[in-house]
Amino acid sequence: MRVGILTGGGDCPGLNAVLRAIVRKGVPAYGHEFVGFRDGWRGVLEADVQPLDIPDVRGLLPRGGTILGSSRTNPFASADGVDRIRRSLAELRIDALVAIGGEDTLGVAARLHDEGLHVVGVPKTIDNDLGGTDYTFGFDTAVSIATEAIDRLHTTAESHHRVLIVEVMGRHAGWIAVHAGMAGGANAILIPEQPFSMDRVEAWVESRFRDRYASIIVVSEGAVPEGGAAVLTSGQTDAFGHARLGGVGDWLAHEIERRTGKEARTTVLGHVQRGGTPTARDRWLATRFGLHAIDAVQAGEWGMMAALRGTDIVMVPLLEATKELKTVDPALYAEAEVFFG
Amino acid sequence: MRVGILTGGGDCPGLNAVLRAIVRKGVPAYGHEFVGFRDGWRGVLEADVQPLDIPDVRGLLPRGGTILGSSRTNPFASADGVDRIRRSLAELRIDALVAIGGEDTLGVAARLHDEGLHVVGVPKTIDNDLGGTDYTFGFDTAVSIATEAIDRLHTTAESHHRVLIVEVMGRHAGWIAVHAGMAGGANAILIPEQPFSMDRVEAWVESRFRDRYASIIVVSEGAVPEGGAAVLTSGQTDAFGHARLGGVGDWLAHEIERRTGKEARTTVLGHVQRGGTPTARDRWLATRFGLHAIDAVQAGEWGMMAALRGTDIVMVPLLEATKELKTVDPALYAEAEVFFG
Amino acid sequence: MRVGILTGGGDCPGLNAVLRAIVRKGVPAYGHEFVGFRDGWRGVLEADVQPLDIPDVRGLLPRGGTILGSSRTNPFASADGVDRIRRSLAELRIDALVAIGGEDTLGVAARLHDEGLHVVGVPKTIDNDLGGTDYTFGFDTAVSIATEAIDRLHTTAESHHRVLIVEVMGRHAGWIAVHAGMAGGANAILIPEQPFSMDRVEAWVESRFRDRYASIIVVSEGAVPEGGAAVLTSGQTDAFGHARLGGVGDWLAHEIERRTGKEARTTVLGHVQRGGTPTARDRWLATRFGLHAIDAVQAGEWGMMAALRGTDIVMVPLLEATKELKTVDPALYAEAEVFFG
Amino acid sequence: MRVGILTGGGDCPGLNAVLRAIVRKGVPAYGHEFVGFRDGWRGVLEADVQPLDIPDVRGLLPRGGTILGSSRTNPFASADGVDRIRRSLAELRIDALVAIGGEDTLGVAARLHDEGLHVVGVPKTIDNDLGGTDYTFGFDTAVSIATEAIDRLHTTAESHHRVLIVEVMGRHAGWIAVHAGMAGGANAILIPEQPFSMDRVEAWVESRFRDRYASIIVVSEGAVPEGGAAVLTSGQTDAFGHARLGGVGDWLAHEIERRTGKEARTTVLGHVQRGGTPTARDRWLATRFGLHAIDAVQAGEWGMMAALRGTDIVMVPLLEATKELKTVDPALYAEAEVFFG
């Protein structure tokens, strides 16, 4: 079989490890040939490919990012997208596609499967908000990086009377914030699933100051105060009277300083969370996803994707990943709350 | 309730995080009082305790080891062990015990439960060889450390024509070797579950040299060559004609040099694998084990221990942990073998 | 002798290592007794002390922050500051002071020395902008953390067409930016010593996009565009038309997006750079500073501070540290420029 | 000019960073062309080269090892070595050589300079035992790795009554042991410069056990007990009566167990210390060495090598590096001894 592989959406540690595993197994075990599409669906639409044989995947296991490049191109955005994909695959004599990506990429993959194309998926999201799988690769790396940042803030927190805020990824789901906050010993964790009360935040901060301890607050980039985004984006001004607004982390620092009179400082980790070498666990998971995906291609299990269940990799329908956003389990959040304040 | 806590067996990153979680929830949520027994069952036998209140667990989350100390004392080694424990608990007015430990510690806990004592367990093993739970805390940390070592060896392997060997923990089960070997891109992984063939090892090494690549071999400390331990311990001599034998890693280096004429070097990670701050994942798991253990104490679920199943923490009978050694799944090992040679 | 120790200014990895070294040598070698003043000069003014004997410094070597706490209190801010210090030292029977801190703390120390007090200094600055010493402890740690962040951004930069900005510490001097930028392979480094031209930044970014490579820009928090701070703080608006301004990193992202139409994202490391365990080098330097400082106390070398020159620790007058800001050597910056664009 | 570059001796983090800096400056600033000799002097003797232009050095900054490969081939081992080198350089039209290596490589470079060849050197040694420069790149990385290992052992040391031994690199000089031991808080540091007394080691260990603390001992691979190597290699037997001898670390563990009856465990870091990504400081130093080396080529400063003096890079005669082994300064060792026992 000739198999095309693409990586879509934001980059994520472990993408390259998936590529490597697919090729390292597919070539010798099944005699597959591989081509890599450049920049996600854009490469498929434009038949823009690069070779992907065993020498091409050498050294990829520990390497973050994706050697195939990525984009947010959606083939269904144009009326003839599916036709172009069919032509492109025919021209390149591609028998099957492995689509590695998140909600958008897998959503496209599911629709192409409905159109009769041979597609297998591998779920990818830093934010851990895809359904159908216990975890996705990249998430453990993001949590580790955020936790290490929180660890470092503890020493400042012990030496000064300050409030330290870490803004982490998570636009719609607070998984990174909850995991890193629990692992780092945060005094409060604010997530998108639940608008936060500034009165409650203020009470936590003040209660910590009474014991001479500073506070560390972890906030998802998508968290909003009660009253919603309108509150968040209402103009704040800095020390010079200039208008000021970064993200929710900056807003929170400003608001805490205003309410408590104590210094508050924000760290915005940004893309640092999605870069660099994957953790051992993410490499292990990405490798296994790749192995099972190529087994599924060989077995003709079209429309399925690799998923982690406990310690097993299983194949589940692509639709399970995308039918609804996987948000933080309230029971888990309640466990995290034990350590607030 | 007055609750006694003990940590038994070898130290493991996350033990302190369990202690912290138990105390941080048990005191405010249930009004429990806690005492820590020193050095595992020795402290219980001798009523040797230390205070364990909220201030005592401050800062423990990221700290490796155990502030309670540990030992391998087995109360059933002496005929009056159980009586002494009863007396000790009565004297200290302890209502319930939380035993954190591995096969030995939990085995004792199960027998004390049979004797009618109020015991709840938390499973602990670096080696991941306890049953009843997907993983135990400390394992992810050990795998991370071993993987980082393998990562570092790759650059030497690319620059010189050498065989590099990493001996990792795992006396009876090769979980660390398989996980770290898969995550680090090892060219061979040798585990206790399956005696290894030196002919096959030699063939892998030679095949890699033909492509101008060096080899990296991960070996569990408990792995043995075909023919068994007798082969392993038969006298080797070093360059000076002196007898020489460290562990299996040293033996393997010697044997490869003898067979291939190429230099082979061994890294023995030893206790480095079980020390230092836990990974984010291990802190999260240890914290959750602690929270669920103290909930179980409160609920009177005696004879049970905390366990991970997928993303959930559940309580299972203590006996599940210890009834048989959890060895490496052959299907997982077969996945690792894809990358050998 | 009874010796008082204080730590002033912002916290810095290695402060605790200095304390430990002073006590571990001073007690057995010279028979000194130690007390720690709480929160810098505030503790001296208010005779607020904590014990500082060998057991108190156990475990401090790898620990970031300062167990003594810190503040920015300046005793010369009030007319009777010096008198209060004299009274406080007399009351506590303190024979000598070791002041560990930056420009402000050492400036106060120098003036107290002029007043006849027995003072020895240890220089401390994350930013490396103190004179008289090749480096100060904490700087290597900050550079390492910033470099690791840049490393992680490279994988995103290779996978997407983006501009990635890292804002690092350095209000008046760009040492962290230059060192981390050189070590991390940044495509541009913007420092306070030299107002930057947005036209030049734009040209670098565009030239990199032509080769299909993204750009990574490291910017000191104190860097300003040509035209000065007024340009920087002129109102920017975000996607929703809301006024927006974080620091220079946010400004730069906005300006690059406006000029090039490409996405730009900012990481603000903030206090993460000054927290956590010191690097091996910083621990070594902090330890040696502590040992030489207590030798100087014993030898009565008042008004002097420890300094690194090559591989030697020497004692230099306190005034050398503070007489002028140590800014980035233009020759070093020129070396960094080799890799721009 | 056409410039040939080679890397000789053991690999060392930062070698690739030197290559990158030379090429990144030499091509655009001076119009040089570069070729890389494969496997050190072997490549020069055999005119075995690989291209080395700007695209070839992309991504090399953080990468350990050397893309040129290395060997221990010595051209002066054969009578016609110099002639073969002349012929090889003539054939390849090479005008100048940059030799990056340790004692052997630079010794050869110095002799070739005497023969009238155009050679510039860059000093490289993990062990930091070359003269003429404050430090060499790779050393800081090795110290960091060893320190991190010691950090991890502390938690076991606090939880169990054990002696933990770390064997680090350093055949003739104990720089890594002293730096890592000081940074990691070792209780004893044994180095090649000074045969160690087992009675003294035993006394330290026993004194620590009296306070209920375990001991951590750092030992250079080249350290020998009083009485010399003969003592070290005299046959030891393990628990099964089998002959046993790894390196000095294993010997020490055995000897301590025999004398004190307490468990002792050894970690042998081996090649892990010389692999992986260089620290920020080593990348900075390697980059600067490369820049100054190519400036020296351009300026025709033959027979010189780059060296670090304080914060400056200077050019010194090649002979300074090799005229004598740079051993640990006794004054520095005395500082480390403050913390022994």
PDB file of C-alpha atoms in Angstrom, chain A residues 20-21 24-25 58 61-62 134-135 140 143-144 147 151 179 182-185 213 277 280-281 283-284 287-288 291-292 310-311 332 335 338-341, chain B residues 20-21 24-25 58 61-62 134-135 140 143-144 147 151 179 182-185 213 277 280-281 283-284 287-288 291-292 310-311 332 335 338-341:
ATOM      1  CA  ARG A  20       8.602   7.484  13.043  1.00  0.00           C
ATOM      2  CA  ALA A  21       6.622   4.609  14.539  1.00  0.00           C
ATOM      3  CA  ARG A  24       9.456   1.998  11.197  1.00  0.00           C
ATOM      4  CA  LYS A  25       6.725  -0.605  11.404  1.00  0.00           C
ATOM      5  CA  ARG A  58      15.856   8.754  11.892  1.00  0.00           C
ATOM      6  CA  LEU A  61      11.669  10.181  18.408  1.00  0.00           C
ATOM      7  CA  PRO A  62      12.853  12.894  20.826  1.00  0.00           C
ATOM      8  CA  ASP A 134      -7.892   8.665  28.232  1.00  0.00           C
ATOM      9  CA  TYR A 135      -5.090  11.009  27.147  1.00  0.00           C
ATOM     10  CA  ASP A 140       1.982  15.186  29.704  1.00  0.00           C
ATOM     11  CA  VAL A 143       1.763  19.613  32.207  1.00  0.00           C
ATOM     12  CA  SER A 144       5.418  18.936  33.050  1.00  0.00           C
ATOM     13  CA  THR A 147       4.570  22.257  36.748  1.00  0.00           C
ATOM     14  CA  ASP A 151       7.942  24.805  41.196  1.00  0.00           C
ATOM     15  CA  HIS A 179      -2.987  18.730  36.442  1.00  0.00           C
ATOM     16  CA  MET A 182      -2.245  19.797  41.542  1.00  0.00           C
ATOM     17  CA  ALA A 183       1.293  18.698  40.729  1.00  0.00           C
ATOM     18  CA  GLY A 184       2.792  22.091  41.501  1.00  0.00           C
ATOM     19  CA  GLY A 185       0.859  22.799  44.678  1.00  0.00           C
ATOM     20  CA  TYR A 213       2.668  32.970  52.765  1.00  0.00           C
ATOM     21  CA  THR A 277      11.241  17.189  23.410  1.00  0.00           C
ATOM     22  CA  ALA A 280       9.130   9.806  28.196  1.00  0.00           C
ATOM     23  CA  ARG A 281       5.445   9.086  28.647  1.00  0.00           C
ATOM     24  CA  ARG A 283       7.019   9.421  23.452  1.00  0.00           C
ATOM     25  CA  TRP A 284       5.763   6.049  24.609  1.00  0.00           C
ATOM     26  CA  THR A 287       4.960   5.582  19.486  1.00  0.00           C
ATOM     27  CA  ARG A 288       2.188   3.197  20.414  1.00  0.00           C
ATOM     28  CA  LEU A 291       2.131   1.395  15.703  1.00  0.00           C
ATOM     29  CA  HIS A 292      -1.565   0.762  16.184  1.00  0.00           C
ATOM     30  CA  GLY A 310      -6.002   2.335  30.767  1.00  0.00           C
ATOM     31  CA  THR A 311      -2.759   0.775  29.589  1.00  0.00           C
ATOM     32  CA  LEU A 332     -11.254  15.818  39.797  1.00  0.00           C
ATOM     33  CA  GLU A 335      -9.934  16.994  44.553  1.00  0.00           C
ATOM     34  CA  VAL A 338      -8.771  20.457  48.738  1.00  0.00           C
ATOM     35  CA  PHE A 339      -5.489  22.357  48.409  1.00  0.00           C
ATOM     36  CA  PHE A 340      -6.886  25.829  47.607  1.00  0.00           C
ATOM     37  CA  GLY A 341      -6.398  28.844  49.837  1.00  0.00           C
TER      38      GLY A 341
ATOM     39  CA  ARG B  20       0.732  15.491  52.368  1.00  0.00           C
ATOM     40  CA  ALA B  21      -2.527  14.685  50.595  1.00  0.00           C
ATOM     41  CA  ARG B  24      -4.260  18.062  53.984  1.00  0.00           C
ATOM     42  CA  LYS B  25      -7.627  16.412  53.441  1.00  0.00           C
ATOM     43  CA  ARG B  58       4.257  21.805  54.153  1.00  0.00           C
ATOM     44  CA  LEU B  61       4.702  17.720  47.414  1.00  0.00           C
ATOM     45  CA  PRO B  62       7.840  18.039  45.239  1.00  0.00           C
ATOM     46  CA  ASP B 134      -2.535   0.420  36.068  1.00  0.00           C
ATOM     47  CA  TYR B 135       0.508   2.199  37.489  1.00  0.00           C
ATOM     48  CA  ASP B 140       7.007   7.540  35.703  1.00  0.00           C
ATOM     49  CA  VAL B 143      11.284   5.961  33.434  1.00  0.00           C
ATOM     50  CA  SER B 144      11.928   9.667  32.848  1.00  0.00           C
ATOM     51  CA  THR B 147      15.070   7.956  29.273  1.00  0.00           C
ATOM     52  CA  ASP B 151      18.936  10.487  25.261  1.00  0.00           C
ATOM     53  CA  HIS B 179       9.191   2.029  28.802  1.00  0.00           C
ATOM     54  CA  MET B 182      10.833   2.638  23.852  1.00  0.00           C
ATOM     55  CA  ALA B 183      10.924   6.300  24.866  1.00  0.00           C
ATOM     56  CA  GLY B 184      14.665   6.605  24.392  1.00  0.00           C
ATOM     57  CA  GLY B 185      14.945   4.721  21.128  1.00  0.00           C
ATOM     58  CA  TYR B 213      25.725   3.406  13.760  1.00  0.00           C
ATOM     59  CA  THR B 277      11.515  15.208  42.799  1.00  0.00           C
ATOM     60  CA  ALA B 280       4.241  16.006  37.464  1.00  0.00           C
ATOM     61  CA  ARG B 281       2.363  12.815  36.680  1.00  0.00           C
ATOM     62  CA  ARG B 283       2.808  13.893  42.002  1.00  0.00           C
ATOM     63  CA  TRP B 284      -0.698  13.931  40.574  1.00  0.00           C
ATOM     64  CA  THR B 287      -1.793  13.059  45.599  1.00  0.00           C
ATOM     65  CA  ARG B 288      -4.891  11.323  44.323  1.00  0.00           C
ATOM     66  CA  LEU B 291      -6.950  11.643  48.921  1.00  0.00           C
ATOM     67  CA  HIS B 292      -8.757   8.409  48.123  1.00  0.00           C
ATOM     68  CA  GLY B 310      -7.643   4.490  33.358  1.00  0.00           C
ATOM     69  CA  THR B 311      -8.121   8.011  34.696  1.00  0.00           C
ATOM     70  CA  LEU B 332       3.923  -4.543  24.678  1.00  0.00           C
ATOM     71  CA  GLU B 335       5.829  -3.468  20.115  1.00  0.00           C
ATOM     72  CA  VAL B 338       9.799  -3.304  16.222  1.00  0.00           C
ATOM     73  CA  PHE B 339      12.653  -0.913  16.898  1.00  0.00           C
ATOM     74  CA  PHE B 340      15.375  -3.445  17.773  1.00  0.00           C
ATOM     75  CA  GLY B 341      18.532  -3.873  15.766  1.00  0.00           C
TER      76      GLY B 341
END
